[in-house]
mmCIF file of C-alpha atoms in Angstrom:
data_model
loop_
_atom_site.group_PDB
_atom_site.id
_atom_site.type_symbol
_atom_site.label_atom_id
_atom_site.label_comp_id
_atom_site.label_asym_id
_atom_site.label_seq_id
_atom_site.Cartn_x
_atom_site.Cartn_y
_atom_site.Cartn_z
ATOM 1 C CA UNK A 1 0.000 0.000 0.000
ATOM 2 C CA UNK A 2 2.830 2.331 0.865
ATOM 3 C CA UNK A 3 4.536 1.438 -2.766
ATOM 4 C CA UNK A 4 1.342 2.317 -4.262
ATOM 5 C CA UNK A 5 1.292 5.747 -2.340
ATOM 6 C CA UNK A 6 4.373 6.612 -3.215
ATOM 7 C CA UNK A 7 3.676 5.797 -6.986
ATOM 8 C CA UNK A 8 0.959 7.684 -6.740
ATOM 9 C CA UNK A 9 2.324 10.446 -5.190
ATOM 10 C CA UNK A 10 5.666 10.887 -8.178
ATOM 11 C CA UNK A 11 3.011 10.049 -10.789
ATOM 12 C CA UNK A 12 1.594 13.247 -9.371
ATOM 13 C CA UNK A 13 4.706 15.054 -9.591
ATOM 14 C CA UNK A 14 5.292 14.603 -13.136
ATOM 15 C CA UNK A 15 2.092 15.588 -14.647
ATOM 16 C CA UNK A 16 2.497 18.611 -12.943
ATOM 17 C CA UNK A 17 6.316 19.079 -14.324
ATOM 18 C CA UNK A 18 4.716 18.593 -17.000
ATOM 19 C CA UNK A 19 1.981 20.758 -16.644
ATOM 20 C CA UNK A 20 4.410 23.628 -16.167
ATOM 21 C CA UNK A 21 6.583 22.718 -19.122
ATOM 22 C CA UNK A 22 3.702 22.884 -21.722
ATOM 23 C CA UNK A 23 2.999 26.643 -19.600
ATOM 24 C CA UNK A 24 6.297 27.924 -20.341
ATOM 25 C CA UNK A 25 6.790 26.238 -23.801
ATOM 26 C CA UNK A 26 3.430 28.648 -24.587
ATOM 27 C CA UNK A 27 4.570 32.176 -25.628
ATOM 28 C CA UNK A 28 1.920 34.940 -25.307
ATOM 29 C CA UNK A 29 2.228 38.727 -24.998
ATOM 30 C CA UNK A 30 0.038 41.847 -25.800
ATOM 31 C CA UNK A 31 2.393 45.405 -27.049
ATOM 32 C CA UNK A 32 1.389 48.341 -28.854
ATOM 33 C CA UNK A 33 2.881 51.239 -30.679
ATOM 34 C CA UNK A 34 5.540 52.649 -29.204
ATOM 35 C CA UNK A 35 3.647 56.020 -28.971
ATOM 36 C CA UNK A 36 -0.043 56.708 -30.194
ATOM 37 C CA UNK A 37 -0.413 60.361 -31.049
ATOM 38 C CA UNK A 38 -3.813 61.889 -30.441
ATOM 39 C CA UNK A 39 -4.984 65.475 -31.151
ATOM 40 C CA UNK A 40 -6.426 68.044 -27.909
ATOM 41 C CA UNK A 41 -10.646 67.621 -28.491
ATOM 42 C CA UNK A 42 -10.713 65.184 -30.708
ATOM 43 C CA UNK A 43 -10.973 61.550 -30.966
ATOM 44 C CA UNK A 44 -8.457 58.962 -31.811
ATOM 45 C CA UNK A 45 -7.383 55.168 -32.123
ATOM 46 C CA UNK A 46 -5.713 52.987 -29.730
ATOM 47 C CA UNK A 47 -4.644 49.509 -31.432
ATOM 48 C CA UNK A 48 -3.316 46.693 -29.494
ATOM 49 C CA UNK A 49 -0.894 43.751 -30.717
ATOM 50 C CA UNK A 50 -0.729 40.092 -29.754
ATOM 51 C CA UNK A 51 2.038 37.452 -30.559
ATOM 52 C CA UNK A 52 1.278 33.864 -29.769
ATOM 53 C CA UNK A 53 2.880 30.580 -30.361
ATOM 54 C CA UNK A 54 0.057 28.601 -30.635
ATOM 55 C CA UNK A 55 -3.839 29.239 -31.315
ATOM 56 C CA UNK A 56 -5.821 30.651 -29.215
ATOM 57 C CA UNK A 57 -9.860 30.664 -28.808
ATOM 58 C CA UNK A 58 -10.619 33.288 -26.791
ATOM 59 C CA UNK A 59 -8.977 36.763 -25.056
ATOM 60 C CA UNK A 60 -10.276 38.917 -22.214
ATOM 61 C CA UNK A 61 -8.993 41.521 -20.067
ATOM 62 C CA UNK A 62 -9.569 45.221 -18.285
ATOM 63 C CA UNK A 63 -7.999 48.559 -19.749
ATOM 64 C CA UNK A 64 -7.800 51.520 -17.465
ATOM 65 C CA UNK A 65 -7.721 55.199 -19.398
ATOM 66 C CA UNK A 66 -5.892 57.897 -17.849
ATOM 67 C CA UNK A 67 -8.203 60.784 -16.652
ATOM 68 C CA UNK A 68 -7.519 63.452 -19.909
ATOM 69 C CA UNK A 69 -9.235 60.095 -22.008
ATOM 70 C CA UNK A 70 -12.577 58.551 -22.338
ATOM 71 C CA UNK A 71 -14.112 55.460 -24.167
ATOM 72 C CA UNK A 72 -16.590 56.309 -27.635
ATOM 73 C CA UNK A 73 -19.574 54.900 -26.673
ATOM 74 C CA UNK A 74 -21.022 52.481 -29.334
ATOM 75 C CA UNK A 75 -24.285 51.854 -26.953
ATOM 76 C CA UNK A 76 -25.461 53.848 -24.399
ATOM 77 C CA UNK A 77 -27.794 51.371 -23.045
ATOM 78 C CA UNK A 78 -25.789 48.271 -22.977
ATOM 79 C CA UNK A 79 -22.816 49.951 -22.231
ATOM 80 C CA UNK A 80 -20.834 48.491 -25.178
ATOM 81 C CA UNK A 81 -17.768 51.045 -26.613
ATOM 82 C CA UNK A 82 -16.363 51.410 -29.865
ATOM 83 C CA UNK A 83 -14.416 48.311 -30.612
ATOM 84 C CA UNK A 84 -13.216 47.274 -34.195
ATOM 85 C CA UNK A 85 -11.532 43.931 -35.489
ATOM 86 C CA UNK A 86 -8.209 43.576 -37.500
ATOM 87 C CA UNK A 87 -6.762 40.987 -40.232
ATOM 88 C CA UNK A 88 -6.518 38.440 -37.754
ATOM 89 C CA UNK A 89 -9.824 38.764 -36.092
ATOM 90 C CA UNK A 90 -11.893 39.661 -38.695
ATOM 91 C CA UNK A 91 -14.018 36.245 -37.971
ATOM 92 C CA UNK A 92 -14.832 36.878 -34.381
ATOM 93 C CA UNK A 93 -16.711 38.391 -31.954
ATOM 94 C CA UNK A 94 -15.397 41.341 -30.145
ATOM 95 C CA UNK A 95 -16.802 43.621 -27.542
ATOM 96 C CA UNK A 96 -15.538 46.317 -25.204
ATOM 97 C CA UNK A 97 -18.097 46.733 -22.295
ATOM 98 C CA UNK A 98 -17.785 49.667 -19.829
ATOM 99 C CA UNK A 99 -17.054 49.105 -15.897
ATOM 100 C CA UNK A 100 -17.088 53.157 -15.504
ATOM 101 C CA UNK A 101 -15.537 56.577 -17.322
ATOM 102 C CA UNK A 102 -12.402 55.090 -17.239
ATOM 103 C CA UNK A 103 -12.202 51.381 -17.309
ATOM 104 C CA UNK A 104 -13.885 48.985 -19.569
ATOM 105 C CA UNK A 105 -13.706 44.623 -19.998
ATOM 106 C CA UNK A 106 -12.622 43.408 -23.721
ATOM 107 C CA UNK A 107 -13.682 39.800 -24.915
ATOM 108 C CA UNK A 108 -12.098 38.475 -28.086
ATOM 109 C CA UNK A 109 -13.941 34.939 -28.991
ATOM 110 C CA UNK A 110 -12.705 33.236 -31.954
ATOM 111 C CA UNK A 111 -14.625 29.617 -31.253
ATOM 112 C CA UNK A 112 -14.123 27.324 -33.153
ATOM 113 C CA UNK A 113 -11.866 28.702 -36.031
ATOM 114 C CA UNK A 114 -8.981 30.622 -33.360
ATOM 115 C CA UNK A 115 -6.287 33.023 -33.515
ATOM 116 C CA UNK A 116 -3.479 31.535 -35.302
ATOM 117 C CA UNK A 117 -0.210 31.726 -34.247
ATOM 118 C CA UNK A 118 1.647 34.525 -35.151
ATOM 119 C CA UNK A 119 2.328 38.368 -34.320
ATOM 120 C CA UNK A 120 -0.171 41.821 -35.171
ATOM 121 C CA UNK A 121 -2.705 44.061 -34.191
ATOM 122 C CA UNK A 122 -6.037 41.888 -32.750
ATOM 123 C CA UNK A 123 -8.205 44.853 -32.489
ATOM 124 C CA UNK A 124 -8.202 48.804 -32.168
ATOM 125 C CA UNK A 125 -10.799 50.724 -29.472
ATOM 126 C CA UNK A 126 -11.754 54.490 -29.913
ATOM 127 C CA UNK A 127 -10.649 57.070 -27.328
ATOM 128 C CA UNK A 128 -12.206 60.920 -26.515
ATOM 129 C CA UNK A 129 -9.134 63.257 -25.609
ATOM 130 C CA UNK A 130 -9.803 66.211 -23.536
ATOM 131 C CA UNK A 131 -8.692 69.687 -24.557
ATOM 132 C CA UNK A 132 -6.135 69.754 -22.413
ATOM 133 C CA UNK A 133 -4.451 65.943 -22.857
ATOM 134 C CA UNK A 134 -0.765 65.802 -21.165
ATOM 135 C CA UNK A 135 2.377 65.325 -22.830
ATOM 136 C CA UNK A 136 2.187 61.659 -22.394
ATOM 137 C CA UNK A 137 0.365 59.230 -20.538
ATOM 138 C CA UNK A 138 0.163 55.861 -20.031
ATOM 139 C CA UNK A 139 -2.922 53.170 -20.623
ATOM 140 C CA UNK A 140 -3.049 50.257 -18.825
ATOM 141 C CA UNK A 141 -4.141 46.590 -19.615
ATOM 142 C CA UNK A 142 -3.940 43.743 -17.183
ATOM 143 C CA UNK A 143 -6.113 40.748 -16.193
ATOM 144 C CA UNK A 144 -5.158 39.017 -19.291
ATOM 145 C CA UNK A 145 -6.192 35.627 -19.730
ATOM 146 C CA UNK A 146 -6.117 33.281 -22.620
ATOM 147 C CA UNK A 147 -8.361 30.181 -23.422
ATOM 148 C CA UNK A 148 -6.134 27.985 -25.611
ATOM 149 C CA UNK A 149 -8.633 24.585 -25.727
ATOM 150 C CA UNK A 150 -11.576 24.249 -23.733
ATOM 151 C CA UNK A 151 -9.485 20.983 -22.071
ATOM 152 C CA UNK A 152 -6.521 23.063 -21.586
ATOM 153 C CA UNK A 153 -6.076 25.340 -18.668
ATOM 154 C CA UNK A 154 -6.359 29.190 -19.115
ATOM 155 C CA UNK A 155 -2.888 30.628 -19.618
ATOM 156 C CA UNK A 156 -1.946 34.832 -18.761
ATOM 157 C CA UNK A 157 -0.127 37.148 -20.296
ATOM 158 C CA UNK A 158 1.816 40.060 -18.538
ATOM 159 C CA UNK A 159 -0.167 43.088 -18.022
ATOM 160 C CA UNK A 160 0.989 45.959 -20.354
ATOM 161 C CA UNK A 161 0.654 49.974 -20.529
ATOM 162 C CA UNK A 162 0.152 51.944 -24.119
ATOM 163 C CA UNK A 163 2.021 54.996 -24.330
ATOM 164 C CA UNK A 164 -0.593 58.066 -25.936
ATOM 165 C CA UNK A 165 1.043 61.570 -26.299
ATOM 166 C CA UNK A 166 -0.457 65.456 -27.269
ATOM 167 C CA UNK A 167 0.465 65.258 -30.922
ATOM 168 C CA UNK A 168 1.159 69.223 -30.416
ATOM 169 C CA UNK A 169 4.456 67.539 -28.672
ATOM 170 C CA UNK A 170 5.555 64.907 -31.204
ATOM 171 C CA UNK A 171 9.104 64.521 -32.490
ATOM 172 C CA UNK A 172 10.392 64.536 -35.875
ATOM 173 C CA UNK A 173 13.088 62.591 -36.441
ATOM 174 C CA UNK A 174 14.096 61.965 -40.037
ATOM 175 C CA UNK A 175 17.279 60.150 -41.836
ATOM 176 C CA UNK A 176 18.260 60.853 -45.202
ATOM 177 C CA UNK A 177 18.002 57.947 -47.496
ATOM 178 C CA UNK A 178 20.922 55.325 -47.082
ATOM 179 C CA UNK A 179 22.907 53.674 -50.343
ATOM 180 C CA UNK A 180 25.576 51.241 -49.435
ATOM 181 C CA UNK A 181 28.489 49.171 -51.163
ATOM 182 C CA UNK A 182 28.687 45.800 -49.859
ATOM 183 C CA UNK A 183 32.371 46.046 -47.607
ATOM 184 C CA UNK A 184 32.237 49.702 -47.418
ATOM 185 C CA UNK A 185 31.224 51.877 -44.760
ATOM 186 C CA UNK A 186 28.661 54.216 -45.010
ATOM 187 C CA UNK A 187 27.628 57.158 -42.482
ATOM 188 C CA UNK A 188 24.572 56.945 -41.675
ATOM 189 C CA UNK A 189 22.681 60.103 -40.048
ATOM 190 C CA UNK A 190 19.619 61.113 -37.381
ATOM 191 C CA UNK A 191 18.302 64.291 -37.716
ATOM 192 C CA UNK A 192 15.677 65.396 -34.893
ATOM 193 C CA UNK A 193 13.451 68.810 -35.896
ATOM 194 C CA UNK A 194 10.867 70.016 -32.260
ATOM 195 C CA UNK A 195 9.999 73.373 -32.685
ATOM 196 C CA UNK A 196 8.403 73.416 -28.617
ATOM 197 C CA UNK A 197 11.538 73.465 -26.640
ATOM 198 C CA UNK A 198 15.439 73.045 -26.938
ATOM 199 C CA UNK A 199 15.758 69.542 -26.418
ATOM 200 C CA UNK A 200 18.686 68.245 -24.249
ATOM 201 C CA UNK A 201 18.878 64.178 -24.926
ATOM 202 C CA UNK A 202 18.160 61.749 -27.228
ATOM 203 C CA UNK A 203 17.405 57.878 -27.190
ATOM 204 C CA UNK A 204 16.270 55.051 -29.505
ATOM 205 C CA UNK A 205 16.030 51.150 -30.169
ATOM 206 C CA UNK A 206 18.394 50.639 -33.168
ATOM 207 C CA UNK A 207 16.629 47.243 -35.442
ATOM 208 C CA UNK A 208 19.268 46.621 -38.566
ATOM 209 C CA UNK A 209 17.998 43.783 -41.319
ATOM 210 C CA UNK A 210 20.081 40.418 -41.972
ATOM 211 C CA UNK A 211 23.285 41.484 -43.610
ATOM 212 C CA UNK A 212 23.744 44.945 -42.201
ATOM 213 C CA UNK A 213 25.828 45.908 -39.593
ATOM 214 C CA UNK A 214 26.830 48.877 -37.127
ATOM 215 C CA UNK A 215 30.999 49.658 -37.450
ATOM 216 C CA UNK A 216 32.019 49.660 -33.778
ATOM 217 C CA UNK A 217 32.583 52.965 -32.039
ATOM 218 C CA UNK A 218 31.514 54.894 -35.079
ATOM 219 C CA UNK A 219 29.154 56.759 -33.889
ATOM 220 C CA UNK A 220 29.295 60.614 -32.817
ATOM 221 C CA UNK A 221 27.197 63.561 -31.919
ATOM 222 C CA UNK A 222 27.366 66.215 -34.447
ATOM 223 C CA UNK A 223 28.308 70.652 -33.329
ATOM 224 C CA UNK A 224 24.367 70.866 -32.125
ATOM 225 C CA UNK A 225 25.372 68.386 -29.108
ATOM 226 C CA UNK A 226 28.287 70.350 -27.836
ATOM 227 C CA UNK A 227 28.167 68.906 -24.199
ATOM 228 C CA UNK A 228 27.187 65.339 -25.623
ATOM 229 C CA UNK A 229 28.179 61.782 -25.958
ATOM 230 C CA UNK A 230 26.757 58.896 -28.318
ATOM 231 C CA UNK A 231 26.490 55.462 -26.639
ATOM 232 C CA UNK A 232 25.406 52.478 -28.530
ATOM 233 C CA UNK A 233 25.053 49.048 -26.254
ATOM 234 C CA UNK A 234 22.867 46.169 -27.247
ATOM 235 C CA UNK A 235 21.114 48.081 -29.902
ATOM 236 C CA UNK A 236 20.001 50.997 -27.646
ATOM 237 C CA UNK A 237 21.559 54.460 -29.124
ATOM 238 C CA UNK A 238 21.801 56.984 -26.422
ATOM 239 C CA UNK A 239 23.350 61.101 -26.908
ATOM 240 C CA UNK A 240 23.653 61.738 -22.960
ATOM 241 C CA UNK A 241 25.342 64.620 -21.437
ATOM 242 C CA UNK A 242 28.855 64.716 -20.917
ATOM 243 C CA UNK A 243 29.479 67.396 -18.038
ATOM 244 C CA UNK A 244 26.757 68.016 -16.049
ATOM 245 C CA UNK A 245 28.011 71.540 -14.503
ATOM 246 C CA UNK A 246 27.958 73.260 -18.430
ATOM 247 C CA UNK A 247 25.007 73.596 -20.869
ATOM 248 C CA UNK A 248 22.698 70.271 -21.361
ATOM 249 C CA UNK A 249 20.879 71.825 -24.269
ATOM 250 C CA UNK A 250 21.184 70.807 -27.924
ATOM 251 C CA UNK A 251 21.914 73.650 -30.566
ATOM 252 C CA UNK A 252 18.831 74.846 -32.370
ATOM 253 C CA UNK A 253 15.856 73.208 -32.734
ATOM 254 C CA UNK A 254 16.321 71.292 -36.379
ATOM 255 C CA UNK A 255 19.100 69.603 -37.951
ATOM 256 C CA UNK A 256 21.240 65.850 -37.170
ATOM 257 C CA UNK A 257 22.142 65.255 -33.989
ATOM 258 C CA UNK A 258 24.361 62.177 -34.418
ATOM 259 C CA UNK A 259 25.595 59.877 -36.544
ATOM 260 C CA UNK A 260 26.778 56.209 -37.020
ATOM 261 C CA UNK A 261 28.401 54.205 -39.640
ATOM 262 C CA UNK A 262 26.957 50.681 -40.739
ATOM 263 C CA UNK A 263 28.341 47.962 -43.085
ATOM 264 C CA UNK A 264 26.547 45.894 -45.351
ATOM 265 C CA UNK A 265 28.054 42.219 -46.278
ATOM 266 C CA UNK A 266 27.466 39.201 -48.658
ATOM 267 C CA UNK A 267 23.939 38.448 -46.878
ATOM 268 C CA UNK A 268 22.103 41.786 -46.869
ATOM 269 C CA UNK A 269 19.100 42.641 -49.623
ATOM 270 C CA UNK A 270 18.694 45.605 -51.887
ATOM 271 C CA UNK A 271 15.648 47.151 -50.276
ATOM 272 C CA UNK A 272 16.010 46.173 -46.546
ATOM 273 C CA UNK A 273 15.158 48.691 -43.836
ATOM 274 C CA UNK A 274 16.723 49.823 -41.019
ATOM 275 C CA UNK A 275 14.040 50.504 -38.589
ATOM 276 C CA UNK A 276 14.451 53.546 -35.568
ATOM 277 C CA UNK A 277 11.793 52.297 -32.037
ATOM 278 C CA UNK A 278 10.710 53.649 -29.185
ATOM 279 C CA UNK A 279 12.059 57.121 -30.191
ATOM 280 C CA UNK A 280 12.364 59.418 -26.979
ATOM 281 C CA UNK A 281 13.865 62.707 -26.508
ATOM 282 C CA UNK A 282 13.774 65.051 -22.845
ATOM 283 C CA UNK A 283 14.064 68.891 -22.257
ATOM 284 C CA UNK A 284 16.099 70.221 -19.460
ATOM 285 C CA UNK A 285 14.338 73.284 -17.479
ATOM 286 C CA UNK A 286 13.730 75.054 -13.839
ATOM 287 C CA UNK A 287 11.820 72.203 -13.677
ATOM 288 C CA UNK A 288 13.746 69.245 -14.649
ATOM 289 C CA UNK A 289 13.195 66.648 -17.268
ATOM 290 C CA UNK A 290 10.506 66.533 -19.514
ATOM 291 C CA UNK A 291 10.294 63.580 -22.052
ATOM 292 C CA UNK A 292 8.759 63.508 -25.554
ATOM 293 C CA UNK A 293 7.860 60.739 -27.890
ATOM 294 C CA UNK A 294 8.287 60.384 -31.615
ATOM 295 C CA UNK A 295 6.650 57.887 -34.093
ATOM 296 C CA UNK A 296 8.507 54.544 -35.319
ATOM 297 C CA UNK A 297 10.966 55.175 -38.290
ATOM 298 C CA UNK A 298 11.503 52.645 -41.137
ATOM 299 C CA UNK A 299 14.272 53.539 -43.429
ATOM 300 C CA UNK A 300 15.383 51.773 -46.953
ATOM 301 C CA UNK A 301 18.673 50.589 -47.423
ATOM 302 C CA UNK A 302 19.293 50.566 -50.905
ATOM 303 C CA UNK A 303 22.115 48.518 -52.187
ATOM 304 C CA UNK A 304 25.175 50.014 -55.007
ATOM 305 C CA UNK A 305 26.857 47.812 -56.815
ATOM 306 C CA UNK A 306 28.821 51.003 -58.447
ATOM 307 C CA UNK A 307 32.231 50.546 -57.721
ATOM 308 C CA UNK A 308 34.719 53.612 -58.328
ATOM 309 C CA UNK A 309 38.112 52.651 -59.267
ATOM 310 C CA UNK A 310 40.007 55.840 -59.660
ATOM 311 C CA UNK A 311 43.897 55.355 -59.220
ATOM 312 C CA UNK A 312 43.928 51.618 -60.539
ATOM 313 C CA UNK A 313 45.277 50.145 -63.465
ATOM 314 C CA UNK A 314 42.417 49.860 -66.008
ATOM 315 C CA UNK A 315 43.765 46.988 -68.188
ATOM 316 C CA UNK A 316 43.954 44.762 -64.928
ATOM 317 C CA UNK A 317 41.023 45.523 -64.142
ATOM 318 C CA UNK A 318 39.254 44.727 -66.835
ATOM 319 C CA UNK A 319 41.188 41.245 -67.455
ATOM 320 C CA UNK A 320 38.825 38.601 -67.596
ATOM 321 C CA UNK A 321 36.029 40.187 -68.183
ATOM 322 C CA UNK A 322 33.062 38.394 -70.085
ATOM 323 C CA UNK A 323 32.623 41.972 -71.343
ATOM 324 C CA UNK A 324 32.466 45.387 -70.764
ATOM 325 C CA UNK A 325 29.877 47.681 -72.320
ATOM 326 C CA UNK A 326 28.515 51.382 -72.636
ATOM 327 C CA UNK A 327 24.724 52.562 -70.827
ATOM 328 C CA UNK A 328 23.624 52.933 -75.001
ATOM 329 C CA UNK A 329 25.047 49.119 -75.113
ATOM 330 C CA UNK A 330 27.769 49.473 -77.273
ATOM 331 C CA UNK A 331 30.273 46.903 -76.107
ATOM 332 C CA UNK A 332 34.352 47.815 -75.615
ATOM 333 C CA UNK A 333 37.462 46.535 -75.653
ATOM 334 C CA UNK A 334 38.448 48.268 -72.442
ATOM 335 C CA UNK A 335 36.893 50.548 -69.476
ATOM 336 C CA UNK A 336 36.067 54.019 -70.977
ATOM 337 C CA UNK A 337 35.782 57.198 -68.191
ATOM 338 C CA UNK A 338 32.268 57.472 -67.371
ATOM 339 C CA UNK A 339 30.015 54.782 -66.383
ATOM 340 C CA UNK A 340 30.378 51.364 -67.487
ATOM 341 C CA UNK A 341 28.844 47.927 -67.707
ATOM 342 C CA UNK A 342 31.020 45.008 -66.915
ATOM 343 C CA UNK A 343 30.224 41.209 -66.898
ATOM 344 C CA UNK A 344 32.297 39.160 -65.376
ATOM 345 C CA UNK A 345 31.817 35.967 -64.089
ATOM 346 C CA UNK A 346 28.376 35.652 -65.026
ATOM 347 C CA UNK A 347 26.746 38.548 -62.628
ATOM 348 C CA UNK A 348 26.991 42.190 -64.767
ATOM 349 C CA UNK A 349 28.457 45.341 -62.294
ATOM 350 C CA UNK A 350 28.270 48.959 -62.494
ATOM 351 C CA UNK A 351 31.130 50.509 -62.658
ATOM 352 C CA UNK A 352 32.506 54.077 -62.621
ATOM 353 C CA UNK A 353 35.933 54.768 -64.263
ATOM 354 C CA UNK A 354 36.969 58.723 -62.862
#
């Protein structure tokens, strides 16, 4: 009886090792935009994102709007709010049911068809901004459970805030457009324009495609960041203040602010994009720190295969060459000064002769 017991009692023990390794081999999480930008008075869109590993039937939880925000009612009555589906929910039901001003329940049911695995926005809700909406605030979700099977138990996600700023405060970062050489470096620049106040730091998530990467300790602050240093550790770019007794601000109010150089190699494609996140930026004043938000920034990498060979003997150059032709397809003997066509090896290059 005691052998059976103890059986009994490791048999136990397993399932629920196992129990917690079919848990943690489940991978769900909610995120939105790094900022949402809404206008003073006037009504905007909140969308939320969901990545899972496996399907999923059905999604509830509770979101709490800051005070400056309030729901769109869709009915009065019922107290159902404006909620809309997306690409991957467009067959199921959604609602977004009010608790008070400020705090509502949403219920995603997909049954029987699911969520499919994968990552994107599940559904956007409609907010009311006040007239006088802060710089940024925060919305929260939590409460966030997830039905995977009706025999499986219900799994959680970690509860989440989405960042919503006064658009009247939104940066404007830009970068020029970026043509690389594969082996060659190429500077690559970020310009930030905010016409509200003299801004005094800088930070963003750095994302570079397959193929393309940043040439170490190449990057710099340029004259508008006199008292500044560029950092850049685990993809995180950072222009911080240097000395803390002179000047934090930034020089002007428009132009690039720093700089960093980025090579491509045999891997990267023509067309990839360098992408800028969670863009951030802070003031310095009498009354310390404020922080501002800018929008995502996706840039295209286009790839040159021009290559200038000023200062090298032509004839070697051209040795070998399947042939070498003209842009109006006349086909030489040799590399004539201008542009030229050469194939070689099978694959036909652009190449400059100065």
């Amino acid at each position: 009886m005691k052998h059976t017991r103890l059986y009994s009692c490791l048999l136990a023990v397993v399932m629920l090792v196992m129990a917690s390794a079919t848990a943690l081999a489940q991978e769900f999480a909610y995120t939105a935009k790094s900022a949402t930008f809404l206008k003073s008075g006037e009504k905007g869109t909140v969308s939320v994102s969901f990545s899972n590993s496996e399907k999923v039937r059905i999604l509830e939880g509770k979101i709490k709007l800051p005070a400056e925000l309030s729901f769109v009612v869709k009915n009065a009555e019922k107290g159902y709010l404006a909620i809309s589906s997306t690409d991957r929910t467009k067959d199921a039901t959604l609602f977004l049911k009010s608790i008070d001003e400020h705090n509502a329940m949403f219920l995603v049911s997909t049954t029987p068809k699911g969520i499919t695995a994968g990552n994107g926005d599940i559904f956007t809700f409609d907010v009311n901004a006040t007239s006088n909406i802060a710089i940024a605030q925060n919305i929260e979700f939590s409460g966030l459970n997830i039905s995977v099977a009706a025999d499986k138990p219900v799994a959680t996600a970690k509860n989440f805030t989405a960042t919503v700023c006064n658009e009247a405060f939104k940066l404007l970062p830009s970068v020029s457009p970026i043509t690389v050489q594969k082996g060659v470096e190429q500077k690559v620049s970020f310009a930030m324009a905010f016409e509200p106040k003299v801004l005094s730091g800088l930070q963003f998530d750095l994302v570079l495609p397959e193929g393309l990467s940043v040439v170490e300790d190449s990057y710099e602050v340029t004259n508008r960041c006199p008292n500044h240093i560029a950092q850049l550790v685990k993809g995180h770019f950072t222009v911080l203040v240097k000395d803390i007794t002179e000047s934090r601000n930034f020089n002007g109010k428009d132009g690039d602010v720093c700089s960093f150089k980025v090579v491509a190699n045999e891997k990267f494609v023509d067309g990839s994009e360098i992408l800028f996140k969670n863009i951030k930026a802070v003031s310095s004043d009498e009354m310390g720190n404020t922080k501002y938000y800018g929008g995502d920034l996706a840039v295209k990498v286009t790839l040159d295969t021009t290559t200038g060979i000023n200062g090298i003997n032509v004839d070697e150059f051209g040795e070998g060459a399947d042939g070498i032709y003209q842009l109006n397809g006349v086909r030489t003997d040799k590399l004539q000064h201008g542009v030229n066509i050469v194939v070689k090896n099978g694959k036909a290059v652009k190449v400059v002769k100065k």
